């Protein structure tokens, strides 16, 4: 089980064109955030802060009940922390999702349900706003947005709250591919 450390360092790796997290002891984690998705400060070395550790704990708790192995939970947790801190501000892309009848104000680290004509899936809230939130899918298979376009596991998208609903217990057991 991964534990946050004040020795961890964020940096941008030019060869892979991705944000990385140096975990010490020769371990490096490659995030799913490429150059076009990053705020300017991501291109210099950054400490893993107390706020990052707090976000790590929030996301880890939000993912606790999912049927993912610990490695995948840690991976997704680090994707979430990286996106929360370094993802560029974006406009909502709610047209990919069906409207929900539920009135819901999500909070950071909460799981929400989104659906469209292709599928439905669980997303974790990375950054909660007044009317829209940055979220990412928690299914290893990702989420189909259209017949040609999909959202990868852990890839962030901003969605209006009128598309989100609270998952019930059955939703938390959506099919997940378990990879070891």
CSV table of N, CA and C in Angstrom, one decimal:
chain,number,residue,atom,x,y,z
A,1,UNK,N,0.8,-1.2,0.0
A,1,UNK,CA,0.0,0.0,0.0
A,1,UNK,C,0.9,1.2,0.0
A,2,UNK,N,0.6,2.2,-0.9
A,2,UNK,CA,1.4,3.4,-1.1
A,2,UNK,C,1.0,4.4,0.0
A,3,UNK,N,2.1,5.0,0.6
A,3,UNK,CA,1.9,6.0,1.6
A,3,UNK,C,2.6,7.3,1.1
A,4,UNK,N,1.9,8.5,1.1
A,4,UNK,CA,2.5,9.7,0.7
A,4,UNK,C,3.8,10.1,1.5
A,5,UNK,N,4.7,10.7,0.8
A,5,UNK,CA,5.9,11.1,1.5
A,5,UNK,C,6.3,12.5,1.1
A,6,UNK,N,6.9,13.3,2.0
A,6,UNK,CA,7.4,14.6,1.7
A,6,UNK,C,8.7,14.6,0.8
A,7,UNK,N,9.2,13.4,0.5
A,7,UNK,CA,10.3,13.3,-0.3
A,7,UNK,C,9.9,13.1,-1.8
A,8,UNK,N,8.7,12.9,-2.1
A,8,UNK,CA,8.2,12.8,-3.5
A,8,UNK,C,8.3,14.1,-4.2
A,9,UNK,N,8.6,14.1,-5.5
A,9,UNK,CA,8.8,15.3,-6.3
A,9,UNK,C,8.0,15.1,-7.7
A,10,UNK,N,7.3,16.1,-8.0
A,10,UNK,CA,6.6,16.2,-9.3
A,10,UNK,C,7.6,16.8,-10.3
A,11,UNK,N,7.6,16.3,-11.6
A,11,UNK,CA,8.4,17.0,-12.6
A,11,UNK,C,7.9,16.6,-14.0
A,12,UNK,N,8.2,17.4,-15.0
A,12,UNK,CA,7.8,17.1,-16.3
A,12,UNK,C,8.9,16.4,-17.0
A,13,UNK,N,8.7,15.2,-17.6
A,13,UNK,CA,9.7,14.5,-18.4
A,13,UNK,C,9.5,14.7,-19.9
A,14,UNK,N,10.5,15.4,-20.4
A,14,UNK,CA,10.4,15.7,-21.9
A,14,UNK,C,10.5,14.5,-22.8
A,15,UNK,N,11.2,13.5,-22.4
A,15,UNK,CA,11.3,12.3,-23.3
A,15,UNK,C,9.9,11.6,-23.4
A,16,UNK,N,9.2,11.5,-22.3
A,16,UNK,CA,7.8,10.9,-22.4
A,16,UNK,C,6.7,11.9,-22.6
A,17,UNK,N,7.0,13.2,-22.5
A,17,UNK,CA,6.1,14.3,-22.6
A,17,UNK,C,4.9,14.2,-21.6
A,18,UNK,N,5.2,13.7,-20.4
A,18,UNK,CA,4.2,13.5,-19.4
A,18,UNK,C,4.7,14.0,-18.0
A,19,UNK,N,3.8,14.4,-17.2
A,19,UNK,CA,4.1,14.7,-15.8
A,19,UNK,C,4.4,13.4,-15.1
A,20,UNK,N,5.5,13.5,-14.3
A,20,UNK,CA,6.0,12.3,-13.5
A,20,UNK,C,6.0,12.6,-12.0
A,21,UNK,N,6.0,11.6,-11.2
A,21,UNK,CA,6.2,11.7,-9.8
A,21,UNK,C,7.3,10.8,-9.3
A,22,UNK,N,8.4,11.4,-8.9
A,22,UNK,CA,9.5,10.6,-8.3
A,22,UNK,C,9.1,10.2,-6.9
A,23,UNK,N,9.0,8.9,-6.7
A,23,UNK,CA,8.6,8.3,-5.5
A,23,UNK,C,9.8,7.9,-4.6
A,24,UNK,N,11.0,8.2,-5.1
A,24,UNK,CA,12.2,7.8,-4.3
A,24,UNK,C,12.5,6.4,-4.5
A,25,UNK,N,13.7,5.9,-4.0
A,25,UNK,CA,14.1,4.5,-4.1
A,25,UNK,C,14.0,4.0,-5.6
A,26,UNK,N,14.3,4.8,-6.5
A,26,UNK,CA,14.3,4.5,-8.0
A,26,UNK,C,13.0,4.2,-8.6
A,27,UNK,N,11.9,4.6,-7.8
A,27,UNK,CA,10.5,4.4,-8.4
A,27,UNK,C,10.0,5.7,-8.9
A,28,UNK,N,9.5,5.7,-10.1
A,28,UNK,CA,8.9,6.8,-10.8
A,28,UNK,C,7.5,6.5,-11.3
A,29,UNK,N,6.6,7.3,-11.0
A,29,UNK,CA,5.2,7.1,-11.5
A,29,UNK,C,4.9,8.1,-12.7
A,30,UNK,N,4.5,7.5,-13.8
A,30,UNK,CA,4.1,8.4,-15.0
A,30,UNK,C,2.6,8.6,-14.9
A,31,UNK,N,2.2,9.9,-14.9
A,31,UNK,CA,0.8,10.2,-14.9
A,31,UNK,C,0.3,10.2,-16.3
A,32,UNK,N,-1.0,10.4,-16.4
A,32,UNK,CA,-1.6,10.4,-17.7
A,32,UNK,C,-1.8,11.8,-18.2
A,33,UNK,N,-1.1,12.8,-17.6
A,33,UNK,CA,-1.2,14.2,-18.0
A,33,UNK,C,-0.1,14.5,-19.0
A,34,UNK,N,-0.5,14.9,-20.2
A,34,UNK,CA,0.5,15.3,-21.2
A,34,UNK,C,0.6,16.8,-21.2
A,35,UNK,N,1.6,17.3,-22.0
A,35,UNK,CA,1.9,18.7,-22.0
A,35,UNK,C,0.7,19.6,-22.3
A,36,UNK,N,-0.2,19.2,-23.2
A,36,UNK,CA,-1.3,20.1,-23.5
A,36,UNK,C,-2.3,20.2,-22.4
A,37,UNK,N,-2.3,19.4,-21.4
A,37,UNK,CA,-3.3,19.4,-20.3
A,37,UNK,C,-2.7,20.1,-19.0
A,38,UNK,N,-1.4,20.5,-19.1
A,38,UNK,CA,-0.8,21.0,-17.8
A,38,UNK,C,-0.8,22.5,-17.7
A,39,UNK,N,-0.9,22.9,-16.5
A,39,UNK,CA,-0.7,24.4,-16.2
A,39,UNK,C,0.8,24.6,-16.2
A,40,UNK,N,1.2,25.9,-16.3
A,40,UNK,CA,2.6,26.3,-16.5
A,40,UNK,C,3.5,25.8,-15.4
A,41,UNK,N,3.1,25.9,-14.2
A,41,UNK,CA,3.9,25.5,-13.0
A,41,UNK,C,4.3,24.0,-13.0
A,42,UNK,N,3.7,23.2,-13.8
A,42,UNK,CA,4.0,21.8,-13.9
A,42,UNK,C,5.3,21.5,-14.6
A,43,UNK,N,5.8,22.5,-15.3
A,43,UNK,CA,7.0,22.3,-16.1
A,43,UNK,C,8.3,22.5,-15.3
A,44,UNK,N,8.2,22.8,-14.0
A,44,UNK,CA,9.3,22.9,-13.1
A,44,UNK,C,9.1,21.9,-12.0
A,45,UNK,N,10.2,21.6,-11.3
A,45,UNK,CA,10.1,20.6,-10.2
A,45,UNK,C,9.2,21.2,-9.1
A,46,UNK,N,8.3,20.3,-8.6
A,46,UNK,CA,7.4,20.7,-7.5
A,46,UNK,C,7.5,19.7,-6.4
A,47,UNK,N,7.4,20.1,-5.2
A,47,UNK,CA,7.3,19.2,-4.0
A,47,UNK,C,6.0,18.6,-4.0
A,48,UNK,N,5.9,17.4,-3.4
A,48,UNK,CA,4.6,16.7,-3.1
A,48,UNK,C,4.2,17.4,-1.7
A,49,UNK,N,3.2,18.2,-1.8
A,49,UNK,CA,2.8,19.1,-0.6
A,49,UNK,C,1.9,18.4,0.3
A,50,UNK,N,1.6,19.1,1.4
A,50,UNK,CA,0.6,18.6,2.4
A,50,UNK,C,-0.8,18.6,1.8
A,51,UNK,N,-1.1,19.6,0.9
A,51,UNK,CA,-2.3,19.6,0.2
A,51,UNK,C,-2.4,18.3,-0.8
A,52,UNK,N,-1.3,18.0,-1.4
A,52,UNK,CA,-1.3,16.8,-2.2
A,52,UNK,C,-1.6,15.5,-1.4
A,53,UNK,N,-0.9,15.5,-0.2
A,53,UNK,CA,-1.2,14.3,0.7
A,53,UNK,C,-2.6,14.2,1.2
A,54,UNK,N,-3.2,15.4,1.4
A,54,UNK,CA,-4.6,15.4,1.9
A,54,UNK,C,-5.5,15.0,0.7
A,55,UNK,N,-5.2,15.4,-0.5
A,55,UNK,CA,-6.0,15.0,-1.7
A,55,UNK,C,-5.8,13.5,-1.9
A,56,UNK,N,-4.6,13.0,-1.7
A,56,UNK,CA,-4.3,11.6,-1.8
A,56,UNK,C,-5.3,10.8,-0.9
A,57,UNK,N,-5.3,11.2,0.3
A,57,UNK,CA,-6.2,10.5,1.3
A,57,UNK,C,-7.7,10.6,0.9
A,58,UNK,N,-8.1,11.8,0.5
A,58,UNK,CA,-9.5,12.0,0.1
A,58,UNK,C,-9.9,11.0,-1.1
A,59,UNK,N,-9.0,11.0,-2.1
A,59,UNK,CA,-9.3,10.1,-3.2
A,59,UNK,C,-9.2,8.6,-2.9
A,60,UNK,N,-8.2,8.3,-2.1
A,60,UNK,CA,-8.0,6.9,-1.6
A,60,UNK,C,-9.3,6.4,-0.9
A,61,UNK,N,-9.8,7.3,0.0
A,61,UNK,CA,-11.1,6.9,0.7
A,61,UNK,C,-12.2,6.8,-0.3
A,62,UNK,N,-12.3,7.7,-1.3
A,62,UNK,CA,-13.4,7.6,-2.2
A,62,UNK,C,-13.4,6.3,-3.1
A,63,UNK,N,-12.2,5.8,-3.3
A,63,UNK,CA,-12.1,4.6,-4.1
A,63,UNK,C,-12.1,3.3,-3.3
A,64,UNK,N,-12.1,3.4,-2.0
A,64,UNK,CA,-12.0,2.2,-1.1
A,64,UNK,C,-12.9,1.1,-1.4
A,65,UNK,N,-14.2,1.4,-1.7
A,65,UNK,CA,-15.1,0.3,-1.9
A,65,UNK,C,-15.2,-0.3,-3.3
A,66,UNK,N,-14.4,0.2,-4.2
A,66,UNK,CA,-14.4,-0.3,-5.5
A,66,UNK,C,-13.7,-1.7,-5.6
A,67,UNK,N,-14.1,-2.5,-6.5
A,67,UNK,CA,-13.5,-3.8,-6.7
A,67,UNK,C,-12.3,-3.7,-7.6
A,68,UNK,N,-11.3,-2.9,-7.1
A,68,UNK,CA,-10.0,-2.8,-7.8
A,68,UNK,C,-8.9,-3.3,-6.9
A,69,UNK,N,-7.8,-3.8,-7.4
A,69,UNK,CA,-6.8,-4.3,-6.6
A,69,UNK,C,-6.0,-3.0,-6.1
A,70,UNK,N,-5.2,-3.2,-5.0
A,70,UNK,CA,-4.5,-2.0,-4.4
A,70,UNK,C,-3.6,-1.3,-5.4
A,71,UNK,N,-3.0,-2.0,-6.3
A,71,UNK,CA,-2.1,-1.3,-7.2
A,71,UNK,C,-2.9,-0.4,-8.1
A,72,UNK,N,-4.1,-0.8,-8.6
A,72,UNK,CA,-4.9,0.0,-9.4
A,72,UNK,C,-5.5,1.2,-8.6
A,73,UNK,N,-5.9,1.0,-7.4
A,73,UNK,CA,-6.4,2.1,-6.5
A,73,UNK,C,-5.3,3.1,-6.3
A,74,UNK,N,-4.1,2.7,-6.1
A,74,UNK,CA,-3.0,3.6,-5.9
A,74,UNK,C,-2.7,4.4,-7.2
A,75,UNK,N,-2.7,3.7,-8.3
A,75,UNK,CA,-2.5,4.3,-9.6
A,75,UNK,C,-3.6,5.4,-9.9
A,76,UNK,N,-4.8,5.1,-9.7
A,76,UNK,CA,-5.9,6.0,-9.9
A,76,UNK,C,-5.9,7.2,-8.9
A,77,UNK,N,-5.5,6.9,-7.7
A,77,UNK,CA,-5.4,7.9,-6.7
A,77,UNK,C,-4.3,8.9,-7.1
A,78,UNK,N,-3.2,8.5,-7.6
A,78,UNK,CA,-2.1,9.4,-8.1
A,78,UNK,C,-2.6,10.2,-9.3
A,79,UNK,N,-3.3,9.5,-10.2
A,79,UNK,CA,-3.9,10.2,-11.4
A,79,UNK,C,-4.7,11.4,-10.9
A,80,UNK,N,-5.6,11.1,-9.9
A,80,UNK,CA,-6.5,12.1,-9.3
A,80,UNK,C,-5.7,13.3,-8.7
A,81,UNK,N,-4.7,13.0,-7.9
A,81,UNK,CA,-4.0,14.0,-7.3
A,81,UNK,C,-3.3,14.9,-8.3
A,82,UNK,N,-2.7,14.3,-9.3
A,82,UNK,CA,-2.0,15.0,-10.4
A,82,UNK,C,-3.0,15.9,-11.1
A,83,UNK,N,-4.1,15.4,-11.5
A,83,UNK,CA,-5.1,16.2,-12.2
A,83,UNK,C,-5.7,17.4,-11.4
A,84,UNK,N,-5.9,17.1,-10.1
A,84,UNK,CA,-6.4,18.2,-9.2
A,84,UNK,C,-5.4,19.3,-9.1
A,85,UNK,N,-4.2,19.0,-9.0
A,85,UNK,CA,-3.1,20.0,-8.9
A,85,UNK,C,-2.7,20.7,-10.2
A,86,UNK,N,-2.5,19.9,-11.3
A,86,UNK,CA,-1.8,20.4,-12.4
A,86,UNK,C,-2.7,20.4,-13.7
A,87,UNK,N,-3.9,19.9,-13.7
A,87,UNK,CA,-4.7,20.0,-14.9
A,87,UNK,C,-5.1,21.4,-15.3
A,88,UNK,N,-5.0,21.8,-16.5
A,88,UNK,CA,-5.4,23.1,-17.0
A,88,UNK,C,-6.9,23.3,-16.7
A,89,UNK,N,-7.4,24.5,-16.4
A,89,UNK,CA,-8.8,24.7,-16.4
A,89,UNK,C,-9.5,24.4,-17.8
A,90,UNK,N,-10.6,23.8,-17.8
A,90,UNK,CA,-11.3,23.4,-19.0
A,90,UNK,C,-12.8,23.7,-18.9
A,91,UNK,N,-13.4,23.8,-20.0
A,91,UNK,CA,-14.9,24.1,-20.1
A,91,UNK,C,-15.6,22.7,-20.0
A,92,UNK,N,-16.8,22.7,-19.4
A,92,UNK,CA,-17.6,21.5,-19.4
A,92,UNK,C,-17.8,20.9,-20.8
A,93,UNK,N,-17.9,19.6,-20.8
A,93,UNK,CA,-18.2,18.9,-22.1
A,93,UNK,C,-19.4,18.0,-21.8
A,94,UNK,N,-20.4,18.6,-21.3
A,94,UNK,CA,-21.6,17.8,-20.8
A,94,UNK,C,-22.4,17.2,-21.9
A,95,UNK,N,-22.3,17.6,-23.1
A,95,UNK,CA,-23.1,17.1,-24.2
A,95,UNK,C,-22.8,15.6,-24.4
A,96,UNK,N,-21.7,15.0,-23.9
A,96,UNK,CA,-21.4,13.6,-24.0
A,96,UNK,C,-22.3,12.8,-23.1
A,97,UNK,N,-23.0,13.4,-22.1
A,97,UNK,CA,-23.7,12.7,-21.1
A,97,UNK,C,-25.2,13.0,-21.1
A,98,UNK,N,-26.0,12.0,-20.6
A,98,UNK,CA,-27.4,12.2,-20.5
A,98,UNK,C,-27.7,13.1,-19.3
A,99,UNK,N,-28.8,13.9,-19.3
A,99,UNK,CA,-29.2,14.7,-18.2
A,99,UNK,C,-29.7,13.7,-17.1
A,100,UNK,N,-29.6,14.2,-15.9
A,100,UNK,CA,-30.0,13.4,-14.7
A,100,UNK,C,-31.2,14.1,-14.1
A,101,UNK,N,-32.1,13.4,-13.5
A,101,UNK,CA,-33.3,14.0,-12.9
A,101,UNK,C,-33.0,14.4,-11.4
A,102,UNK,N,-31.8,13.9,-10.9
A,102,UNK,CA,-31.5,14.2,-9.6
A,102,UNK,C,-30.7,15.6,-9.5
A,103,UNK,N,-31.1,16.3,-8.4
A,103,UNK,CA,-30.3,17.5,-8.1
A,103,UNK,C,-29.2,17.1,-7.1
A,104,UNK,N,-28.0,17.3,-7.6
A,104,UNK,CA,-26.9,16.8,-6.7
A,104,UNK,C,-25.7,17.8,-6.8
A,105,UNK,N,-25.2,18.1,-5.6
A,105,UNK,CA,-24.0,19.0,-5.5
A,105,UNK,C,-22.8,18.1,-5.0
A,106,UNK,N,-22.0,17.6,-5.9
A,106,UNK,CA,-20.9,16.6,-5.5
A,106,UNK,C,-19.8,17.3,-4.7
A,107,UNK,N,-19.1,16.5,-4.0
A,107,UNK,CA,-17.9,16.9,-3.3
A,107,UNK,C,-16.7,16.2,-3.8
A,108,UNK,N,-15.5,16.7,-3.6
A,108,UNK,CA,-14.3,16.1,-4.0
A,108,UNK,C,-14.1,14.7,-3.3
A,109,UNK,N,-13.7,13.8,-4.2
A,109,UNK,CA,-13.5,12.4,-3.7
A,109,UNK,C,-14.7,11.5,-3.8
A,110,UNK,N,-15.9,12.1,-4.1
A,110,UNK,CA,-17.1,11.4,-4.1
A,110,UNK,C,-17.3,10.6,-5.5
A,111,UNK,N,-17.9,9.5,-5.5
A,111,UNK,CA,-18.2,8.8,-6.7
A,111,UNK,C,-19.6,9.2,-7.2
A,112,UNK,N,-19.7,9.5,-8.5
A,112,UNK,CA,-20.9,9.9,-9.1
A,112,UNK,C,-21.1,9.0,-10.4
A,113,UNK,N,-22.4,8.9,-10.8
A,113,UNK,CA,-22.8,8.1,-11.9
A,113,UNK,C,-23.1,9.0,-13.1
A,114,UNK,N,-22.5,8.7,-14.2
A,114,UNK,CA,-22.8,9.4,-15.5
A,114,UNK,C,-23.2,8.3,-16.5
A,115,UNK,N,-24.1,8.7,-17.5
A,115,UNK,CA,-24.5,7.8,-18.5
A,115,UNK,C,-24.7,8.5,-19.8
A,116,UNK,N,-24.7,7.7,-20.9
A,116,UNK,CA,-25.1,8.2,-22.2
A,116,UNK,C,-25.7,7.0,-22.9
A,117,UNK,N,-25.9,7.1,-24.2
A,117,UNK,CA,-26.6,6.0,-25.0
A,117,UNK,C,-25.7,4.8,-25.2
A,118,UNK,N,-24.4,5.0,-24.9
A,118,UNK,CA,-23.4,3.9,-25.1
A,118,UNK,C,-23.1,3.1,-23.8
A,119,UNK,N,-23.1,3.8,-22.7
A,119,UNK,CA,-22.8,3.1,-21.4
A,119,UNK,C,-23.1,4.0,-20.2
A,120,UNK,N,-22.9,3.4,-19.0
A,120,UNK,CA,-23.0,4.2,-17.8
A,120,UNK,C,-21.8,3.8,-17.0
A,121,UNK,N,-21.3,4.7,-16.2
A,121,UNK,CA,-20.2,4.4,-15.4
A,121,UNK,C,-19.9,5.3,-14.2
A,122,UNK,N,-19.1,4.8,-13.3
A,122,UNK,CA,-18.7,5.6,-12.1
A,122,UNK,C,-17.5,6.5,-12.4
A,123,UNK,N,-17.6,7.7,-11.9
A,123,UNK,CA,-16.6,8.7,-12.0
A,123,UNK,C,-16.3,9.2,-10.6
A,124,UNK,N,-15.0,9.6,-10.3
A,124,UNK,CA,-14.6,10.2,-9.1
A,124,UNK,C,-14.5,11.7,-9.3
A,125,UNK,N,-15.0,12.5,-8.4
A,125,UNK,CA,-14.9,14.0,-8.5
A,125,UNK,C,-13.5,14.4,-8.0
A,126,UNK,N,-12.8,15.1,-9.0
A,126,UNK,CA,-11.5,15.5,-8.7
A,126,UNK,C,-11.5,16.9,-8.1
A,127,UNK,N,-12.4,17.8,-8.6
A,127,UNK,CA,-12.5,19.2,-8.2
A,127,UNK,C,-13.9,19.6,-8.4
A,128,UNK,N,-14.6,19.9,-7.3
A,128,UNK,CA,-16.0,20.2,-7.3
A,128,UNK,C,-16.1,21.7,-7.5
A,129,UNK,N,-16.9,22.2,-8.4
A,129,UNK,CA,-17.3,23.6,-8.6
A,129,UNK,C,-18.7,23.8,-8.3
A,130,UNK,N,-19.1,25.1,-8.5
A,130,UNK,CA,-20.5,25.4,-8.2
A,130,UNK,C,-21.5,24.8,-9.1
A,131,UNK,N,-21.2,24.7,-10.4
A,131,UNK,CA,-22.2,24.1,-11.4
A,131,UNK,C,-21.6,23.0,-12.2
A,132,UNK,N,-20.3,22.8,-12.2
A,132,UNK,CA,-19.6,21.7,-12.9
A,132,UNK,C,-18.4,21.2,-12.1
A,133,UNK,N,-18.0,20.0,-12.4
A,133,UNK,CA,-16.9,19.4,-11.7
A,133,UNK,C,-16.0,18.7,-12.6
A,134,UNK,N,-14.7,18.6,-12.3
A,134,UNK,CA,-13.7,17.8,-13.0
A,134,UNK,C,-13.8,16.4,-12.4
A,135,UNK,N,-14.0,15.4,-13.3
A,135,UNK,CA,-14.2,14.1,-12.9
A,135,UNK,C,-13.4,13.1,-13.8
A,136,UNK,N,-13.2,11.9,-13.3
A,136,UNK,CA,-12.6,10.9,-14.2
A,136,UNK,C,-13.2,9.5,-14.0
A,137,UNK,N,-13.2,8.7,-15.0
A,137,UNK,CA,-13.8,7.4,-14.9
A,137,UNK,C,-12.9,6.4,-14.1
A,138,UNK,N,-13.6,5.6,-13.3
A,138,UNK,CA,-12.8,4.6,-12.5
A,138,UNK,C,-12.8,3.2,-13.0
A,139,UNK,N,-13.6,3.0,-14.1
A,139,UNK,CA,-13.5,1.6,-14.7
A,139,UNK,C,-12.3,1.5,-15.6
A,140,UNK,N,-11.6,0.4,-15.5
A,140,UNK,CA,-10.4,0.1,-16.2
A,140,UNK,C,-10.6,0.2,-17.7
A,141,UNK,N,-11.9,-0.1,-18.1
A,141,UNK,CA,-12.2,-0.1,-19.6
A,141,UNK,C,-12.5,1.3,-20.1
A,142,UNK,N,-12.5,2.3,-19.2
A,142,UNK,CA,-12.8,3.7,-19.6
A,142,UNK,C,-14.3,3.9,-19.8
A,143,UNK,N,-14.6,4.9,-20.7
A,143,UNK,CA,-16.0,5.3,-20.9
A,143,UNK,C,-16.2,5.7,-22.3
A,144,UNK,N,-17.1,5.2,-23.0
A,144,UNK,CA,-17.4,5.6,-24.4
A,144,UNK,C,-18.2,6.9,-24.4
A,145,UNK,N,-17.6,7.9,-25.1
A,145,UNK,CA,-18.3,9.2,-25.2
A,145,UNK,C,-19.2,9.2,-26.5
A,146,UNK,N,-18.6,8.7,-27.6
A,146,UNK,CA,-19.3,8.5,-28.9
A,146,UNK,C,-18.9,7.2,-29.4
A,147,UNK,N,-19.4,6.8,-30.6
A,147,UNK,CA,-19.0,5.6,-31.2
A,147,UNK,C,-17.5,5.6,-31.5
A,148,UNK,N,-16.9,6.7,-31.8
A,148,UNK,CA,-15.5,6.9,-32.1
A,148,UNK,C,-14.6,7.4,-31.0
A,149,UNK,N,-15.2,8.0,-30.0
A,149,UNK,CA,-14.3,8.6,-29.0
A,149,UNK,C,-14.6,8.0,-27.6
A,150,UNK,N,-13.5,7.8,-26.9
A,150,UNK,CA,-13.7,7.3,-25.5
A,150,UNK,C,-12.8,8.1,-24.6
A,151,UNK,N,-13.1,7.9,-23.3
A,151,UNK,CA,-12.4,8.6,-22.2
A,151,UNK,C,-11.7,7.4,-21.5
A,152,UNK,N,-10.3,7.5,-21.4
A,152,UNK,CA,-9.5,6.5,-20.8
A,152,UNK,C,-9.7,6.4,-19.3
A,153,UNK,N,-9.4,5.3,-18.7
A,153,UNK,CA,-9.4,5.1,-17.2
A,153,UNK,C,-8.5,6.2,-16.6
A,154,UNK,N,-9.1,7.0,-15.7
A,154,UNK,CA,-8.4,8.1,-15.0
A,154,UNK,C,-8.2,9.4,-15.8
A,155,UNK,N,-8.8,9.5,-17.0
A,155,UNK,CA,-8.7,10.7,-17.8
A,155,UNK,C,-9.7,11.7,-17.4
A,156,UNK,N,-9.3,12.9,-17.2
A,156,UNK,CA,-10.2,13.9,-16.6
A,156,UNK,C,-11.1,14.6,-17.7
A,157,UNK,N,-12.3,14.9,-17.3
A,157,UNK,CA,-13.3,15.7,-18.1
A,157,UNK,C,-14.1,16.5,-17.1
A,158,UNK,N,-14.5,17.7,-17.6
A,158,UNK,CA,-15.4,18.5,-16.8
A,158,UNK,C,-16.8,18.3,-17.2
A,159,UNK,N,-17.8,18.2,-16.2
A,159,UNK,CA,-19.2,17.9,-16.5
A,159,UNK,C,-20.1,18.7,-15.6
A,160,UNK,N,-21.2,19.2,-16.2
A,160,UNK,CA,-22.1,20.0,-15.4
A,160,UNK,C,-22.8,19.0,-14.4
A,161,UNK,N,-23.2,19.5,-13.3
A,161,UNK,CA,-23.8,18.7,-12.2
A,161,UNK,C,-25.2,18.1,-12.6
A,162,UNK,N,-25.9,18.8,-13.5
A,162,UNK,CA,-27.2,18.2,-13.9
A,162,UNK,C,-27.1,16.9,-14.7
A,163,UNK,N,-25.9,16.4,-15.0
A,163,UNK,CA,-25.7,15.2,-15.6
A,163,UNK,C,-25.3,14.0,-14.6
A,164,UNK,N,-25.0,14.4,-13.4
A,164,UNK,CA,-24.6,13.5,-12.4
A,164,UNK,C,-25.7,13.0,-11.5
A,165,UNK,N,-25.5,11.7,-11.1
A,165,UNK,CA,-26.4,11.2,-10.0
A,165,UNK,C,-25.6,10.4,-9.0
A,166,UNK,N,-26.2,10.2,-7.9
A,166,UNK,CA,-25.6,9.5,-6.8
A,166,UNK,C,-25.7,8.0,-7.1
A,167,UNK,N,-24.6,7.2,-7.1
A,167,UNK,CA,-24.7,5.8,-7.4
A,167,UNK,C,-25.3,5.1,-6.2
A,168,UNK,N,-26.0,4.0,-6.5
A,168,UNK,CA,-26.5,3.1,-5.4
A,168,UNK,C,-25.6,1.9,-5.2
A,169,UNK,N,-25.9,1.1,-4.3
A,169,UNK,CA,-24.9,-0.1,-4.0
A,169,UNK,C,-24.7,-0.9,-5.3
A,170,UNK,N,-25.7,-1.1,-6.1
A,170,UNK,CA,-25.6,-2.0,-7.3
A,170,UNK,C,-24.6,-1.3,-8.3
A,171,UNK,N,-24.7,0.1,-8.4
A,171,UNK,CA,-23.8,0.8,-9.3
A,171,UNK,C,-22.3,0.6,-8.9
A,172,UNK,N,-22.1,0.5,-7.6
A,172,UNK,CA,-20.7,0.4,-7.1
A,172,UNK,C,-20.1,-1.0,-7.5
A,173,UNK,N,-21.0,-1.9,-7.9
A,173,UNK,CA,-20.5,-3.2,-8.4
A,173,UNK,C,-20.6,-3.3,-9.9
A,174,UNK,N,-20.5,-2.2,-10.6
A,174,UNK,CA,-20.4,-2.2,-12.1
A,174,UNK,C,-19.2,-3.1,-12.4
A,175,UNK,N,-19.3,-3.8,-13.6
A,175,UNK,CA,-18.2,-4.7,-14.0
A,175,UNK,C,-16.9,-4.0,-14.1
A,176,UNK,N,-15.9,-4.5,-13.4
A,176,UNK,CA,-14.5,-3.9,-13.5
A,176,UNK,C,-13.6,-5.1,-13.9
A,177,UNK,N,-12.7,-4.8,-14.8
A,177,UNK,CA,-11.7,-5.7,-15.1
A,177,UNK,C,-10.6,-5.7,-14.0
A,178,UNK,N,-10.3,-6.8,-13.5
A,178,UNK,CA,-9.3,-6.9,-12.4
A,178,UNK,C,-8.0,-7.4,-13.1
A,179,UNK,N,-7.0,-6.5,-13.0
A,179,UNK,CA,-5.7,-6.8,-13.6
A,179,UNK,C,-4.7,-6.9,-12.5
A,180,UNK,N,-3.9,-7.9,-12.5
A,180,UNK,CA,-2.9,-8.1,-11.4
A,180,UNK,C,-1.5,-8.0,-11.9
